mmCIF file of C-alpha atoms in Angstrom:
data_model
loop_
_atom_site.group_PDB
_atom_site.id
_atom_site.type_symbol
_atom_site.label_atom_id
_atom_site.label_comp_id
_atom_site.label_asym_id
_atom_site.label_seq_id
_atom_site.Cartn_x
_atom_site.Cartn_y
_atom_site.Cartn_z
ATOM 1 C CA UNK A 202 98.223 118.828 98.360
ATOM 2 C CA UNK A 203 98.648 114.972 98.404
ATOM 3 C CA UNK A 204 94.959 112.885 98.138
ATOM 4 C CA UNK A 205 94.933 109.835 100.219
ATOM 5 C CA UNK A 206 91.972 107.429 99.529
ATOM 6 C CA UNK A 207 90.946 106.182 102.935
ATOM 7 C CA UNK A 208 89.354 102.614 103.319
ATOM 8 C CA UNK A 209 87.797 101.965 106.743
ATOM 9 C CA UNK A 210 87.317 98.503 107.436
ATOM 10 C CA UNK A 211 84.091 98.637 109.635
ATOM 11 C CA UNK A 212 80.809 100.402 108.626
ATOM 12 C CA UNK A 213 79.661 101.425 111.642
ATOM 13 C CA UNK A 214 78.631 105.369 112.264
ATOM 14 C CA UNK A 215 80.399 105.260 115.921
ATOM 15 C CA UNK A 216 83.226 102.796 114.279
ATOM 16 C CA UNK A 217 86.422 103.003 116.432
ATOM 17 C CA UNK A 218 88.596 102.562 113.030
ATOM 18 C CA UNK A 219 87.384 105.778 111.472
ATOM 19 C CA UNK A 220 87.726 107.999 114.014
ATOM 20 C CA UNK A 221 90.954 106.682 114.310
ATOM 21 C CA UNK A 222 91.118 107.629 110.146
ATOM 22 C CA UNK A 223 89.807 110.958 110.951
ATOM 23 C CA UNK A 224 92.205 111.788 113.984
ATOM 24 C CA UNK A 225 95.068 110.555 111.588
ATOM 25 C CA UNK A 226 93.643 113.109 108.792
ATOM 26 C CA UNK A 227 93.905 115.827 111.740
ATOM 27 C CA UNK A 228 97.529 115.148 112.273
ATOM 28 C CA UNK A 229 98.131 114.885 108.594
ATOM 29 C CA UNK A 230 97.154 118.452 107.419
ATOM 30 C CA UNK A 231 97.912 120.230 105.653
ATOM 31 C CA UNK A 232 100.039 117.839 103.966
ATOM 32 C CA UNK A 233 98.217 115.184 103.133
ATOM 33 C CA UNK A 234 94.098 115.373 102.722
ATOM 34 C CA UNK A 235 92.681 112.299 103.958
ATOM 35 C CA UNK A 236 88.946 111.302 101.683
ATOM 36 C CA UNK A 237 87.658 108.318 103.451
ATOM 37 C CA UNK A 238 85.931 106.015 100.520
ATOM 38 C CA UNK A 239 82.559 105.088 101.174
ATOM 39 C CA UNK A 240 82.039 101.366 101.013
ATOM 40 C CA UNK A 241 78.725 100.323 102.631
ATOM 41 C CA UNK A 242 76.821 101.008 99.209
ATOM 42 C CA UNK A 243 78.948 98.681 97.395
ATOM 43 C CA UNK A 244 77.734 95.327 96.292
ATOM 44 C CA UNK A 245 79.514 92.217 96.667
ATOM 45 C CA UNK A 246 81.699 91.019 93.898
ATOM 46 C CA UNK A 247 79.984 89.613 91.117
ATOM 47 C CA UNK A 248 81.594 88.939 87.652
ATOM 48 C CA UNK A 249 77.497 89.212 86.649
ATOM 49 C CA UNK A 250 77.358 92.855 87.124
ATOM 50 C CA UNK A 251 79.872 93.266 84.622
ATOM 51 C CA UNK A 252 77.731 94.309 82.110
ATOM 52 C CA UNK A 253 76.154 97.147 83.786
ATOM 53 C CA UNK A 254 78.894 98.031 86.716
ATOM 54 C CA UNK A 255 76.802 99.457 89.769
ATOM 55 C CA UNK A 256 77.568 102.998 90.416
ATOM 56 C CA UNK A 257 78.649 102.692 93.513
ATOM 57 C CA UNK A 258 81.814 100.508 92.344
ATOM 58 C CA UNK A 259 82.727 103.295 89.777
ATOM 59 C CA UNK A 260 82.692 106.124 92.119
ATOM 60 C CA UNK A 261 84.568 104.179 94.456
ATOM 61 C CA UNK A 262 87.221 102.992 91.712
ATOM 62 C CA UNK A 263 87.457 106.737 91.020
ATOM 63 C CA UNK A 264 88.287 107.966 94.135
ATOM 64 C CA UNK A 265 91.357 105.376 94.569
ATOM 65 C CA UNK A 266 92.692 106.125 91.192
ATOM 66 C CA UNK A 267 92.753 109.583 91.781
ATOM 67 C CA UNK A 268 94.130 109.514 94.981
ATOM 68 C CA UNK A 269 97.832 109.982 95.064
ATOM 69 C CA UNK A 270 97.875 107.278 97.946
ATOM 70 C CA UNK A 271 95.770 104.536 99.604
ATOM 71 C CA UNK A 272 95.481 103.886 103.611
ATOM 72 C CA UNK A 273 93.751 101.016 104.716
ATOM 73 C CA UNK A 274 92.257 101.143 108.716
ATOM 74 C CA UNK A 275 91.264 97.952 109.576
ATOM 75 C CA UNK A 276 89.391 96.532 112.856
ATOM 76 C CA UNK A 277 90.269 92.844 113.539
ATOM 77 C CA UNK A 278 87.184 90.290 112.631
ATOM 78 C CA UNK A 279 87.891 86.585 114.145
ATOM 79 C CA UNK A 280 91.529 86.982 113.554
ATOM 80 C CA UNK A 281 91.495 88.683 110.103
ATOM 81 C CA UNK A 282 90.137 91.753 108.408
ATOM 82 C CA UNK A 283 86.981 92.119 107.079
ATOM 83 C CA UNK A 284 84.865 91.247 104.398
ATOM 84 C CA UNK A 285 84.096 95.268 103.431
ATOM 85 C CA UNK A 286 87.771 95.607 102.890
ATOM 86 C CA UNK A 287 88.241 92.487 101.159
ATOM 87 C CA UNK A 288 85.237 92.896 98.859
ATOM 88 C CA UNK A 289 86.705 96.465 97.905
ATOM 89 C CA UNK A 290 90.124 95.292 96.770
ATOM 90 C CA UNK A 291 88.231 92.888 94.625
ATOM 91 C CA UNK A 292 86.636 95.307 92.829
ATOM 92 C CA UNK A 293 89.425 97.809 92.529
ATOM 93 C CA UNK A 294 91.383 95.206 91.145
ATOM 94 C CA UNK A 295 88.440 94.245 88.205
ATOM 95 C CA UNK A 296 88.354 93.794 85.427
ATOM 96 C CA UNK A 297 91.912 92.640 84.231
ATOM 97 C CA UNK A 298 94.712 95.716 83.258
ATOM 98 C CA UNK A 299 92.383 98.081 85.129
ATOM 99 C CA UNK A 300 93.344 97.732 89.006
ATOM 100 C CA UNK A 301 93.199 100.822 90.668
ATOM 101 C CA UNK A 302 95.818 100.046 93.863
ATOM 102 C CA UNK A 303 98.485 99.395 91.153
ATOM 103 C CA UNK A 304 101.694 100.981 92.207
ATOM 104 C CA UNK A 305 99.924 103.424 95.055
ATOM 105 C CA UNK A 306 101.906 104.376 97.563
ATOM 106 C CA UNK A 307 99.875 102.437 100.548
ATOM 107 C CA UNK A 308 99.628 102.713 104.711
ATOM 108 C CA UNK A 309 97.914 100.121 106.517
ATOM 109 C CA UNK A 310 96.392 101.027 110.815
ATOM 110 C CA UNK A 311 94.292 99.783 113.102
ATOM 111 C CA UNK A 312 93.075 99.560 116.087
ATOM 112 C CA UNK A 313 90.834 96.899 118.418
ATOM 113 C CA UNK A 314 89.699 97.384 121.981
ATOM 114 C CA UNK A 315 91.786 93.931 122.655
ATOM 115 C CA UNK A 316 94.987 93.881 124.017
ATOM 116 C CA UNK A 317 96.563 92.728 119.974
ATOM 117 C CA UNK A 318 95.267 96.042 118.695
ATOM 118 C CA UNK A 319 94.540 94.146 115.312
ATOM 119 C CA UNK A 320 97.747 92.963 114.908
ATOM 120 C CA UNK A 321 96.324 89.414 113.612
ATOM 121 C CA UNK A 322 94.158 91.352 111.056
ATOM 122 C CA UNK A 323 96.240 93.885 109.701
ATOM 123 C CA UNK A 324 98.991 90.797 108.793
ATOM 124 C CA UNK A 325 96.564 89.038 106.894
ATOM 125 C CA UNK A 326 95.260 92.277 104.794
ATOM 126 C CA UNK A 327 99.087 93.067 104.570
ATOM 127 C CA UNK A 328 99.743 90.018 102.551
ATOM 128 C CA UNK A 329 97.038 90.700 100.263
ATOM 129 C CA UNK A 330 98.256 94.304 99.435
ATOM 130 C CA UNK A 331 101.361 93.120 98.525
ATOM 131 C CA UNK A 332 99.292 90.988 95.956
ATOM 132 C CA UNK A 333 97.324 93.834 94.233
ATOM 133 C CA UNK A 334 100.418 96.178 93.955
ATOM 134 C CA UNK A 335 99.902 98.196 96.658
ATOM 135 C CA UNK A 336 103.682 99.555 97.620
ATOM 136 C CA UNK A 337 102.899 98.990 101.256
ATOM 137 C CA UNK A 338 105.081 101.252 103.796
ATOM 138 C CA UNK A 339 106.457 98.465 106.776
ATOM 139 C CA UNK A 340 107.414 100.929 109.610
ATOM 140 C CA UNK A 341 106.242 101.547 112.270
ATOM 141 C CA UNK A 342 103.250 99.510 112.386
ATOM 142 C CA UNK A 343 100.477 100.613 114.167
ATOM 143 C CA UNK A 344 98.544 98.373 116.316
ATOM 144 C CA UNK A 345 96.389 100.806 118.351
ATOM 145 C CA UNK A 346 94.871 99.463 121.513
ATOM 146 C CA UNK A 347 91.347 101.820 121.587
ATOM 147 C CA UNK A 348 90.777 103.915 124.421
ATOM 148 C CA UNK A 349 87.656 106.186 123.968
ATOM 149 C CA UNK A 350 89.318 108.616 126.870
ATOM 150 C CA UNK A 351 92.139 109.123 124.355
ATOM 151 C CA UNK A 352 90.142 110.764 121.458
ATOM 152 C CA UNK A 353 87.549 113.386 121.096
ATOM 153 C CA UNK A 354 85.197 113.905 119.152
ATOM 154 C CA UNK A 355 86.302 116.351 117.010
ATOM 155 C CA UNK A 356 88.896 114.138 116.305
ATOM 156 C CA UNK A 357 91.656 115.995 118.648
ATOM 157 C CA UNK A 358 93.861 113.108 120.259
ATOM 158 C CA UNK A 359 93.930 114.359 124.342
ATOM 159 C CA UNK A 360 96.876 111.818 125.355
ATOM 160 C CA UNK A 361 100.234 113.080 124.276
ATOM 161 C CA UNK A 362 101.775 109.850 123.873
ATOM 162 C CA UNK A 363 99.489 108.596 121.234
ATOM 163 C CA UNK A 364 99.365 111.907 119.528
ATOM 164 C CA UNK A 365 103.192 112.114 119.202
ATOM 165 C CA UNK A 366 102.831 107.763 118.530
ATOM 166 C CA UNK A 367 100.291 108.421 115.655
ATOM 167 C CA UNK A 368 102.116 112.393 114.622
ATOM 168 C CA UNK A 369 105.635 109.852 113.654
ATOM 169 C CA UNK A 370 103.464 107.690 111.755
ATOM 170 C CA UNK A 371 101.888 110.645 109.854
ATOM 171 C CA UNK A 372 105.335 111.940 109.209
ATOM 172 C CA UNK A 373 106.890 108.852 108.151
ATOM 173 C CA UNK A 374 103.766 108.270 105.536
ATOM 174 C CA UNK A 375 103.804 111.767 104.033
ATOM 175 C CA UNK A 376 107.831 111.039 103.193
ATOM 176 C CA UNK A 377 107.191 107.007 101.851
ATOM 177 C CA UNK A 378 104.417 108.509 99.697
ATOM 178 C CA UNK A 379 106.691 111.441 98.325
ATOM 179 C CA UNK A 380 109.730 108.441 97.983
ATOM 180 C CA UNK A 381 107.569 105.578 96.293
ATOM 181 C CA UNK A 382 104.853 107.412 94.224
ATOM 182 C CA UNK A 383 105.357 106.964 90.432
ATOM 183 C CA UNK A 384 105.079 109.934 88.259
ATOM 184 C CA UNK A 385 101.672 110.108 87.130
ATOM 185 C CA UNK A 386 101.127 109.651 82.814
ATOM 186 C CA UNK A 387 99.302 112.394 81.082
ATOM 187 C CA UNK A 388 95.992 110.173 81.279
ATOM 188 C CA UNK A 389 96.085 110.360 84.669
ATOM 189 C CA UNK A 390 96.400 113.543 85.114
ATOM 190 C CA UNK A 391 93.559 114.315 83.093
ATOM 191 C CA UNK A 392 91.538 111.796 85.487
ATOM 192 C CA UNK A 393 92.635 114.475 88.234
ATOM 193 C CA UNK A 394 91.916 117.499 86.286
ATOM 194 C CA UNK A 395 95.686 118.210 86.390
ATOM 195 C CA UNK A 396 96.131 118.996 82.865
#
């Protein structure tokens, strides 16, 4: 089965933007299994923690290396993404030679109770994935406008349009991943227990 490390741009336990990860994870079994990466225990970047990197920074370095592909759900913050998000892809990229979005097959969602969806904020985070070597699919693009009736809580999505909307997303990821990913070197596959 294909790992997808799953960054969730708000840190909020009732955040719209993970259940929209989780309902995504739904549609994407069993070909794709969906981790979400936890990111509220991680400090901000600090080149002065260097020396002794918190643990919470390797663990979640870990889990994006190992992952066969990244997917970044985003809310929109004042027009941008946020600061979670941004802090994380400064870490993964740290130190120098060791950045683990390097040639990951990437997806990028979101979704806003505004009329925009996150549109604004996913096009700024898109322009810094395309910086750290994230090989970022372009279509479709999805800039969900949240309705709470759409989704329960199990993560079952109850209106068939945005279930077959978000099921062609799904099914266009799980083929960019299988046409972009890089074969993985021996090293890595001991990382992922593969050898």
């Amino acid at each position: 089965m294909t790992d997808v490390a799953v960054l969730v741009g708000s840190l909020r336990r009732e955040s719209i933007n993970r259940k929209l990860a989780l309902a995504l994870g739904k549609l994407a079994a069993p070909r794709l299994n969906f981790r979400i990466v936890e990111l509220g225990d991680v400090p901000m970047y600090n080149d002065d923690l260097f020396p002794n990197v918190p643990e919470a920074v390797l663990r979640m370095k870990r889990e994006i290396e190992t992952a066969d592909a990244v997917l970044f759900v985003t809310p929109e913050y004042n027009r941008s993404f946020p600061a979670v998000l941004k802090n994380a892809i400064d870490w993964g990229t740290r130190p120098y030679g060791q950045n683990a979005f390097s040639a990951k097959p990437g997806g990028l969602v979101g979704t806003s109770p505004g009329g925009t969806g996150a549109a604004a904020g996913q096009n700024h985070l898109k322009s810094v994935l395309n910086v750290v070597d994230v090989v970022l699919m372009g279509q479709p693009e999805v800039y969900l406008v949240w309705k709470a009736e759409d989704f329960a809580e199990d993560g079952t999505i109850r209106n068939d349009h945005t279930r077959e909307f978000l099921q062609r997303y799904v099914d266009r990821f799980v083929k960019w991943i299988e046409r972009t990913s890089e074969p993985k070197t021996s090293a890595q596959a001991d990382a992922n227990g593969t050898n």
